[in-house]
Coordinates of C-alpha atoms and ligand atoms in Angstrom, one line a residue:
M1251 CA 21.2 -19.4 -13.0
I1252 CA 18.3 -17.1 -13.9
S1253 CA 18.0 -13.3 -13.4
V1254 CA 15.9 -11.5 -10.9
E1255 CA 13.5 -10.5 -13.5
E1256 CA 13.0 -14.0 -15.0
A1257 CA 12.6 -15.3 -11.4
Q1258 CA 10.0 -12.6 -10.6
R1259 CA 8.2 -13.3 -13.9
R1260 CA 7.9 -17.0 -12.9
V1261 CA 6.6 -16.5 -9.5
I1262 CA 4.1 -14.0 -10.6
K1263 CA 2.8 -16.2 -13.3
G1264 CA 2.4 -18.9 -10.5
A1265 CA 0.4 -16.6 -8.4
L1266 CA -1.9 -15.2 -11.1
S1267 CA -3.0 -18.8 -12.0
K1268 CA -4.4 -19.3 -8.4
P1269 CA -6.3 -16.1 -7.2
L1270 CA -8.2 -16.7 -3.8
T1271 CA -12.1 -16.7 -3.6
P1272 CA -13.2 -13.4 -2.3
V1273 CA -14.8 -12.9 0.9
I1274 CA -17.3 -10.2 2.4
V1275 CA -15.6 -8.0 5.1
S1276 CA -17.1 -5.2 7.1
L1277 CA -15.8 -1.7 6.2
E1278 CA -14.1 -1.6 9.6
E1279 CA -12.1 -4.7 8.8
S1280 CA -11.4 -3.8 5.1
L1281 CA -8.3 -1.5 5.6
G1282 CA -5.2 -3.0 3.6
R1283 CA -7.2 -5.5 1.7
V1284 CA -7.7 -5.5 -2.0
L1285 CA -11.3 -5.0 -3.5
A1286 CA -12.4 -8.1 -5.4
E1287 CA -15.4 -6.4 -7.2
P1288 CA -15.9 -3.1 -8.8
I1289 CA -18.2 -0.7 -6.9
V1290 CA -20.9 1.3 -8.7
S1291 CA -22.3 4.5 -7.4
D1292 CA -25.8 4.1 -6.0
L1293 CA -26.5 7.9 -6.1
D1294 CA -25.1 11.2 -7.2
S1295 CA -22.6 12.5 -5.0
P1296 CA -23.1 15.2 -3.7
P1297 CA -26.9 14.1 -3.9
F1298 CA -28.0 17.9 -4.4
D1299 CA -26.7 21.2 -5.0
N1300 CA -25.1 22.4 -2.0
S1301 CA -23.2 25.4 -0.6
S1302 CA -19.4 25.2 0.0
M1303 CA -19.3 28.2 2.2
D1304 CA -21.2 30.0 4.9
G1305 CA -22.6 33.1 3.3
F1306 CA -25.6 34.3 1.4
A1307 CA -27.3 32.4 -1.6
V1308 CA -28.3 35.0 -4.2
Q1309 CA -29.3 35.5 -7.8
A1310 CA -26.0 36.7 -9.1
K1311 CA -27.5 39.3 -11.5
S1312 CA -29.1 41.0 -8.3
V1313 CA -25.5 41.8 -7.1
A1314 CA -23.9 42.6 -10.3
G1315 CA -23.2 46.1 -9.4
A1316 CA -21.9 45.5 -5.9
R1317 CA -18.8 47.2 -4.8
P1318 CA -17.1 47.5 -1.3
D1319 CA -18.0 51.3 -1.3
H1320 CA -21.3 50.7 -2.9
P1321 CA -22.7 47.5 -1.5
V1322 CA -26.1 46.1 -2.8
P1323 CA -28.7 45.6 0.3
L1324 CA -30.7 42.3 0.1
D1325 CA -33.4 41.2 2.4
V1326 CA -32.7 37.8 4.0
V1327 CA -35.9 35.8 3.7
A1328 CA -34.9 32.4 5.4
T1329 CA -31.9 30.7 6.9
I1330 CA -30.8 27.3 5.4
S1331 CA -28.7 25.1 7.6
A1332 CA -27.2 21.6 6.6
G1333 CA -29.9 19.0 6.7
H1334 CA -32.8 21.4 6.4
P1335 CA -34.0 22.3 3.0
V1336 CA -36.1 25.3 2.4
P1337 CA -38.6 25.6 -0.4
D1338 CA -37.8 28.2 -3.2
S1339 CA -39.2 31.4 -1.3
L1340 CA -37.8 34.4 -3.3
T1341 CA -40.3 36.7 -4.7
R1342 CA -38.1 39.8 -5.6
L1343 CA -34.7 40.3 -6.9
D1344 CA -33.5 42.1 -3.8
Q1345 CA -33.9 38.9 -1.6
C1346 CA -31.7 36.2 -0.7
Y1347 CA -31.1 33.3 1.8
R1348 CA -28.7 33.0 4.6
I1349 CA -26.9 29.6 4.0
M1350 CA -24.5 27.3 5.9
T1351 CA -21.8 25.1 4.3
G1352 CA -23.4 21.8 3.2
A1353 CA -26.9 23.1 3.1
P1354 CA -29.0 22.6 -0.1
V1355 CA -29.2 25.5 -2.3
P1356 CA -32.7 26.4 -3.5
R1357 CA -33.3 26.6 -7.4
D1358 CA -34.4 30.1 -7.4
V1359 CA -30.6 31.3 -6.6
D1360 CA -27.5 30.5 -8.5
A1361 CA -24.6 31.7 -6.5
V1362 CA -23.4 31.9 -2.8
V1363 CA -21.6 35.1 -1.6
Q1364 CA -19.2 34.0 1.1
V1365 CA -19.8 35.9 4.4
E1366 CA -16.6 37.7 4.3
W1367 CA -17.7 39.6 1.1
T1368 CA -20.9 41.0 3.1
E1369 CA -21.7 43.2 6.1
K1370 CA -24.8 43.3 8.4
D1371 CA -26.9 46.4 7.5
P1372 CA -26.8 48.4 10.7
R1373 CA -30.3 49.8 10.0
H1374 CA -32.0 46.8 9.2
P1375 CA -31.4 43.5 10.9
S1376 CA -33.0 41.4 8.4
R1377 CA -31.0 42.8 5.5
V1378 CA -27.4 42.1 4.5
L1379 CA -25.0 44.2 2.4
I1380 CA -23.2 42.6 -0.5
K1381 CA -19.8 44.1 -1.3
R1382 CA -18.9 42.2 -4.3
P1383 CA -20.5 40.8 -7.5
V1384 CA -20.4 37.0 -8.0
E1385 CA -20.3 34.6 -11.0
P1386 CA -23.3 32.4 -11.3
G1387 CA -22.2 28.9 -9.7
L1388 CA -19.9 30.4 -7.3
N1389 CA -19.5 28.3 -4.2
I1390 CA -22.2 25.8 -5.3
R1391 CA -21.1 22.1 -5.3
R1392 CA -23.3 20.5 -8.0
Q1393 CA -25.2 17.4 -7.7
G1394 CA -23.2 14.4 -9.1
A1395 CA -20.0 16.6 -9.5
D1396 CA -17.9 14.0 -7.5
M1397 CA -19.7 10.6 -8.3
A1398 CA -22.5 10.1 -10.7
K1399 CA -25.3 7.5 -10.1
G1400 CA -24.3 4.4 -12.2
D1401 CA -20.6 5.2 -12.6
T1402 CA -18.0 2.6 -11.8
I1403 CA -16.0 4.5 -8.9
L1404 CA -13.8 1.7 -7.4
R1405 CA -12.1 -0.9 -9.7
S1406 CA -11.4 -4.4 -8.6
G1407 CA -7.9 -4.7 -7.5
T1408 CA -7.8 -1.4 -5.7
R1409 CA -5.9 -1.5 -2.4
I1410 CA -8.2 -0.3 0.5
T1411 CA -7.2 2.9 2.1
P1412 CA -8.8 5.2 4.7
A1413 CA -10.0 7.3 1.7
I1414 CA -11.4 4.3 -0.3
I1415 CA -13.3 3.3 2.9
G1416 CA -14.8 6.9 2.9
I1417 CA -15.9 6.5 -0.5
A1418 CA -17.5 3.2 0.1
A1419 CA -19.4 4.6 3.1
T1420 CA -20.6 7.5 0.9
L1421 CA -21.9 4.9 -1.6
G1422 CA -23.9 3.1 1.1
R1423 CA -21.6 0.1 1.5
T1424 CA -21.3 -1.3 5.1
S1425 CA -19.2 -4.3 3.7
L1426 CA -16.9 -4.9 0.9
P1427 CA -15.9 -8.1 -1.3
V1428 CA -12.1 -8.4 -0.8
Y1429 CA -9.6 -11.2 -1.4
P1430 CA -8.6 -13.0 1.9
A1431 CA -5.3 -12.8 3.3
P1432 CA -3.2 -16.0 2.0
R1433 CA -2.2 -18.3 4.8
V1434 CA 1.6 -18.8 4.6
A1435 CA 3.3 -21.7 6.4
I1436 CA 6.8 -20.9 7.9
I1437 CA 9.3 -23.7 8.4
S1438 CA 12.7 -23.0 9.6
T1439 CA 15.3 -25.8 9.3
G1440 CA 18.7 -26.6 10.8
D1441 CA 20.4 -28.7 13.4
E1442 CA 22.0 -25.7 14.9
I1443 CA 18.9 -23.7 15.6
V1444 CA 17.3 -23.2 19.1
E1445 CA 14.4 -20.9 20.0
P1446 CA 14.8 -17.4 21.1
S1447 CA 13.9 -18.2 24.7
E1448 CA 16.8 -20.6 25.0
Q1449 CA 20.6 -20.1 25.6
P1450 CA 22.5 -21.5 22.6
G1451 CA 24.8 -24.2 23.4
P1452 CA 28.1 -24.9 21.5
G1453 CA 27.8 -24.6 17.8
Q1454 CA 24.1 -23.3 18.2
I1455 CA 22.4 -20.0 17.1
R1456 CA 18.9 -18.7 18.0
N1457 CA 16.1 -18.9 15.4
S1458 CA 15.8 -15.5 13.8
N1459 CA 14.3 -16.5 10.4
A1460 CA 11.1 -18.0 11.6
Y1461 CA 10.0 -14.7 13.5
A1462 CA 11.4 -12.2 10.8
L1463 CA 9.5 -14.1 8.2
Y1464 CA 6.4 -14.3 10.3
A1465 CA 6.4 -10.4 10.5
A1466 CA 7.2 -10.1 6.8
V1467 CA 4.3 -12.2 5.8
A1468 CA 1.9 -10.2 8.1
E1469 CA 3.3 -6.9 6.8
A1470 CA 2.7 -8.1 3.3
G1471 CA -1.1 -8.7 3.9
G1472 CA -0.6 -12.5 4.6
Q1473 CA -1.7 -14.7 7.4
P1474 CA 1.7 -16.4 8.9
V1475 CA 1.2 -19.7 10.4
L1476 CA 4.3 -20.9 12.3
M1477 CA 5.3 -24.5 12.1
A1478 CA 7.5 -26.3 14.4
H1479 CA 11.1 -25.9 13.8
A1480 CA 12.7 -28.9 11.6
P1481 CA 16.2 -30.1 12.2
D1482 CA 18.4 -31.5 9.3
H1483 CA 16.5 -34.7 9.1
L1484 CA 14.8 -35.6 5.7
Q1485 CA 11.7 -37.5 7.4
T1486 CA 10.9 -34.6 9.6
I1487 CA 11.2 -32.1 6.9
V1488 CA 8.9 -34.1 4.7
E1489 CA 6.5 -34.2 7.8
R1490 CA 6.6 -30.5 8.1
L1491 CA 6.0 -30.0 4.4
D1492 CA 3.0 -32.3 4.3
Q1493 CA 1.3 -30.4 7.1
A1494 CA 2.2 -27.0 5.5
A1495 CA 0.9 -28.2 2.2
Q1496 CA -2.6 -27.4 3.5
Y1497 CA -2.0 -23.6 3.3
E1498 CA -1.7 -21.3 0.3
L1499 CA 1.9 -20.9 0.4
I1500 CA 5.0 -22.6 2.0
L1501 CA 8.1 -20.8 3.0
S1502 CA 11.2 -22.6 4.5
S1503 CA 14.4 -21.2 5.4
G1504 CA 17.7 -22.8 5.3
G1505 CA 18.7 -26.1 3.6
V1506 CA 18.7 -25.0 0.0
S1507 CA 22.3 -24.3 -0.8
V1508 CA 24.8 -27.1 -1.6
G1509 CA 25.8 -28.3 1.7
D1510 CA 25.7 -32.0 2.7
F1511 CA 22.6 -31.2 4.8
D1512 CA 20.7 -29.4 2.4
L1513 CA 17.7 -31.6 2.6
V1514 CA 14.9 -29.1 1.7
K1515 CA 15.9 -29.5 -2.0
T1516 CA 15.9 -33.2 -1.6
A1517 CA 12.2 -33.2 -0.3
L1518 CA 11.2 -31.1 -3.1
D1519 CA 12.7 -33.5 -5.6
Q1520 CA 10.9 -36.3 -4.0
H1521 CA 7.4 -34.9 -3.5
G1522 CA 7.2 -31.7 -5.7
T1523 CA 8.7 -29.9 -8.6
L1524 CA 11.3 -27.4 -8.5
D1525 CA 11.2 -24.4 -11.0
F1526 CA 14.5 -22.7 -10.1
W1527 CA 16.8 -22.9 -7.1
R1528 CA 19.4 -20.3 -8.0
V1529 CA 19.0 -16.7 -9.0
N1530 CA 21.7 -14.2 -9.8
V1531 CA 21.1 -12.1 -6.8
K1532 CA 23.2 -10.9 -3.9
P1533 CA 22.6 -11.7 -1.1
G1534 CA 20.3 -14.8 -1.6
K1535 CA 21.7 -16.8 -4.7
P1536 CA 20.3 -20.1 -3.3
I1537 CA 16.5 -19.4 -3.3
A1538 CA 14.4 -22.2 -4.6
Y1539 CA 11.0 -22.0 -6.1
G1540 CA 8.5 -24.6 -7.0
H1541 CA 5.6 -26.6 -5.8
Y1542 CA 5.4 -29.2 -2.6
R1543 CA 2.8 -31.4 -3.7
H1544 CA 0.4 -28.9 -5.1
T1545 CA 1.3 -26.0 -3.0
P1546 CA 3.6 -23.2 -4.1
F1547 CA 6.8 -23.3 -2.1
F1548 CA 9.7 -21.0 -1.5
G1549 CA 12.9 -22.2 -0.1
L1550 CA 14.7 -19.2 1.2
P1551 CA 18.3 -19.1 2.2
G1552 CA 19.2 -19.6 5.7
N1553 CA 21.3 -16.3 6.2
P1554 CA 18.9 -14.1 7.9
V1555 CA 19.6 -11.1 5.6
S1556 CA 19.4 -13.3 2.5
A1557 CA 16.1 -14.7 3.8
L1558 CA 14.5 -11.3 4.0
I1559 CA 15.9 -9.9 0.8
T1560 CA 14.7 -12.9 -1.1
F1561 CA 11.2 -12.5 0.6
E1562 CA 11.1 -9.0 -0.5
L1563 CA 12.0 -9.8 -4.1
F1564 CA 10.1 -12.9 -4.8
V1565 CA 7.7 -13.8 -1.9
R1566 CA 6.1 -10.5 -1.3
P1567 CA 5.0 -10.0 -4.8
V1568 CA 3.3 -13.5 -4.8
I1569 CA 1.4 -12.5 -1.4
R1570 CA 0.3 -9.2 -3.0
Q1571 CA -0.8 -11.0 -6.1
L1572 CA -2.7 -13.6 -4.4
Q1573 CA -4.8 -10.8 -2.7
G1574 CA -5.5 -9.2 -6.2
D1575 CA -3.1 -6.4 -5.8
S1576 CA -1.9 -5.5 -9.5
R1577 CA 0.3 -2.7 -8.0
W1578 CA 2.6 -5.1 -6.2
R1579 CA 5.9 -3.3 -6.9
R1580 CA 7.7 -1.3 -4.5
L1581 CA 8.3 2.5 -5.1
M1582 CA 11.5 2.8 -7.2
V1583 CA 13.2 6.1 -7.1
V1584 CA 16.5 7.4 -8.6
L1585 CA 18.8 9.2 -6.2
P1586 CA 22.3 10.2 -6.0
L1587 CA 24.9 8.3 -3.7
M1588 CA 26.1 10.5 -0.8
Q1589 CA 29.2 8.4 -0.6
D1590 CA 31.3 6.0 -2.6
F1591 CA 30.0 2.5 -2.9
T1592 CA 33.1 0.3 -4.0
E1593 CA 31.9 -3.2 -3.9
V1594 CA 31.5 -4.8 -7.3
S1595 CA 29.7 -8.1 -8.0
D1596 CA 28.9 -10.2 -10.9
R1597 CA 25.5 -10.7 -9.2
R1598 CA 22.6 -8.3 -9.1
H1599 CA 23.3 -6.6 -5.7
Y1600 CA 20.6 -5.3 -3.3
V1601 CA 22.2 -3.1 -0.7
R1602 CA 20.7 -2.1 2.4
C1603 CA 20.8 1.7 2.6
R1604 CA 18.7 4.7 4.0
I1605 CA 17.6 7.9 2.4
E1606 CA 19.2 10.9 3.8
Y1607 CA 18.6 14.7 3.1
D1608 CA 21.5 17.1 2.9
G1609 CA 21.3 20.8 4.3
S1610 CA 19.0 21.9 1.5
G1611 CA 16.7 19.1 1.9
K1612 CA 17.9 17.1 -1.2
A1613 CA 17.5 13.3 -0.7
G1614 CA 20.5 10.9 -1.2
I1615 CA 21.5 7.4 -0.5
V1616 CA 23.6 6.1 2.3
P1617 CA 24.5 2.4 2.3
S1618 CA 24.7 0.4 5.4
P1619 CA 28.4 -0.1 6.5
D1620 CA 28.5 -3.8 6.3
Q1621 CA 26.8 -5.7 3.6
G1622 CA 27.5 -9.2 4.7
S1623 CA 24.6 -11.5 4.3
A1624 CA 24.9 -12.7 7.9
I1625 CA 25.0 -9.0 9.2
Q1626 CA 21.6 -8.5 10.6
T1627 CA 22.6 -5.1 11.8
S1628 CA 23.0 -3.9 8.3
W1629 CA 19.1 -3.4 8.6
L1630 CA 19.5 -1.0 11.5
D1631 CA 18.3 2.5 9.9
A1632 CA 17.9 0.8 6.5
T1633 CA 14.7 2.1 4.7
A1634 CA 15.4 1.1 1.2
L1635 CA 17.4 -1.3 -1.1
M1636 CA 19.8 0.1 -3.5
M1637 CA 19.9 -1.9 -6.8
V1638 CA 23.3 -2.2 -8.3
P1639 CA 23.2 -4.1 -11.5
E1640 CA 25.7 -7.0 -12.3
N1641 CA 29.3 -6.0 -12.8
T1642 CA 28.7 -2.3 -12.0
G1643 CA 31.0 -0.1 -10.2
P1644 CA 32.7 1.1 -8.1
L1645 CA 30.2 3.9 -7.8
L1646 CA 31.4 7.2 -6.6
A1647 CA 29.5 9.7 -4.4
G1648 CA 27.1 11.6 -6.6
T1649 CA 26.4 8.7 -8.9
E1650 CA 22.5 8.3 -9.5
V1651 CA 21.2 5.0 -8.4
S1652 CA 17.9 3.1 -8.4
V1653 CA 16.5 2.4 -4.9
M1654 CA 13.6 0.4 -4.0
V1655 CA 11.7 2.2 -1.0
L1656 CA 10.8 -0.1 1.8
R1657 CA 9.4 2.2 4.2
P1658 CA 9.5 6.2 4.7
Ligands
LIG85 P1 21.7 -23.1 5.6 O1 21.0 -22.4 4.1 O2 20.9 -24.0 6.0 O3 23.2 -23.5 5.0 O4 22.0 -21.7 6.3 C1 22.9 -20.7 6.0 C2 23.1 -19.9 7.1 O5 22.0 -19.5 7.8 C3 23.9 -20.7 8.3 O6 24.8 -20.0 9.0 C4 22.8 -21.0 9.3 O7 23.2 -21.2 10.6 C5 21.9 -19.7 9.2 N1 20.6 -20.1 9.5 C6 19.7 -21.0 9.1 N2 18.5 -21.0 9.4 C7 18.6 -19.9 10.3 C8 17.4 -19.4 11.3 N3 16.3 -19.9 11.2 N4 17.8 -18.3 12.0 C9 19.0 -17.8 11.9 N5 20.0 -18.4 11.1 C10 19.9 -19.3 10.4
LIG86 MG1 20.8 -25.2 7.5

């Protein structure tokens, strides 16, 4: 039996050897995808010196002596609004421009006095009273201060967020090269399984894994493909796997433990290779990884909680890697337990839990009450997984624990 780290190392290595061929998508479609090439700036940004304030563009030396009780009067020779450059037009030191935020700053001035530091001259409508001195450069956004022409601004492997889309638009991109969503085939197995629309007969249960995994694949940025359910019948399982092998990744659920009808492993033995089929993790010890024909394959456990936890630990990293995302790890934080957690296991335990806040706003961890691998309701309110190392505990309230954050 191998450790979680070893299993993760092996699945990541497998994914890295098979990156997907990039595709071009429009900016509007690029959110959440991963950039497949670096993006170089085609211009300086900002492209020209411009004002960060509404105010008056002046020569700093002309208002050096300005005080609230002794303002310096300046003649306003022109008004510059955004999008409307004005040629250099100052002829004397006691002149200035009215200027708006984002408007180009003429070269014959070197600072902008914000409007709050000025007053209208009651006697001269074309004159302004400057009440404070300014340093040269004040309130001027310099050309290229944000991005310089020719610089590599976005690295390949960057996950595309709204801010990244904004930068790409600034750099004149209408489309971006990104990694495509890997197509992930999902096969549920088991004689006892009926569809959610059906009323289970004696000994039957409804199919939960196919749908939970479908959503988990989509959430990880993959394109889920739901295959027809397979009963515990070797020939049918092989047929489903043969069909699934055309996609980038195959997920099955059930049929990988040591029960008599655990046929998924047999199918892999016959037509593929198994890298591992047991990991020292709880829940989810029977998790198989290998290749079916030449397609990477995960045999997830049948228990619904185990299926989702092994997905989180081993499959999600692969789906992220196939999309070129080097930052596949979830956020890990260390927080104190808010109550005792007394279960001790010789396996690495991933405990469904939620992050709570005490009266003073300090965060802490509250484990879900029943941690059974068949207790789907242990996910209710859970936003994180507490990682309890092998043979550790009991853990008392206040103990600092490592937590993998799944959602806010
Ligand atoms: P197995 O790994 O096939 O032995 O399944 C382990 C447990 O998970 C059994 O209790 C199964 O009934 C249950 N199970 C297997 N597949 C599913 C599924 N698709 N949805 C819900 N429960 C399942
Ligand atoms: Mg089964």
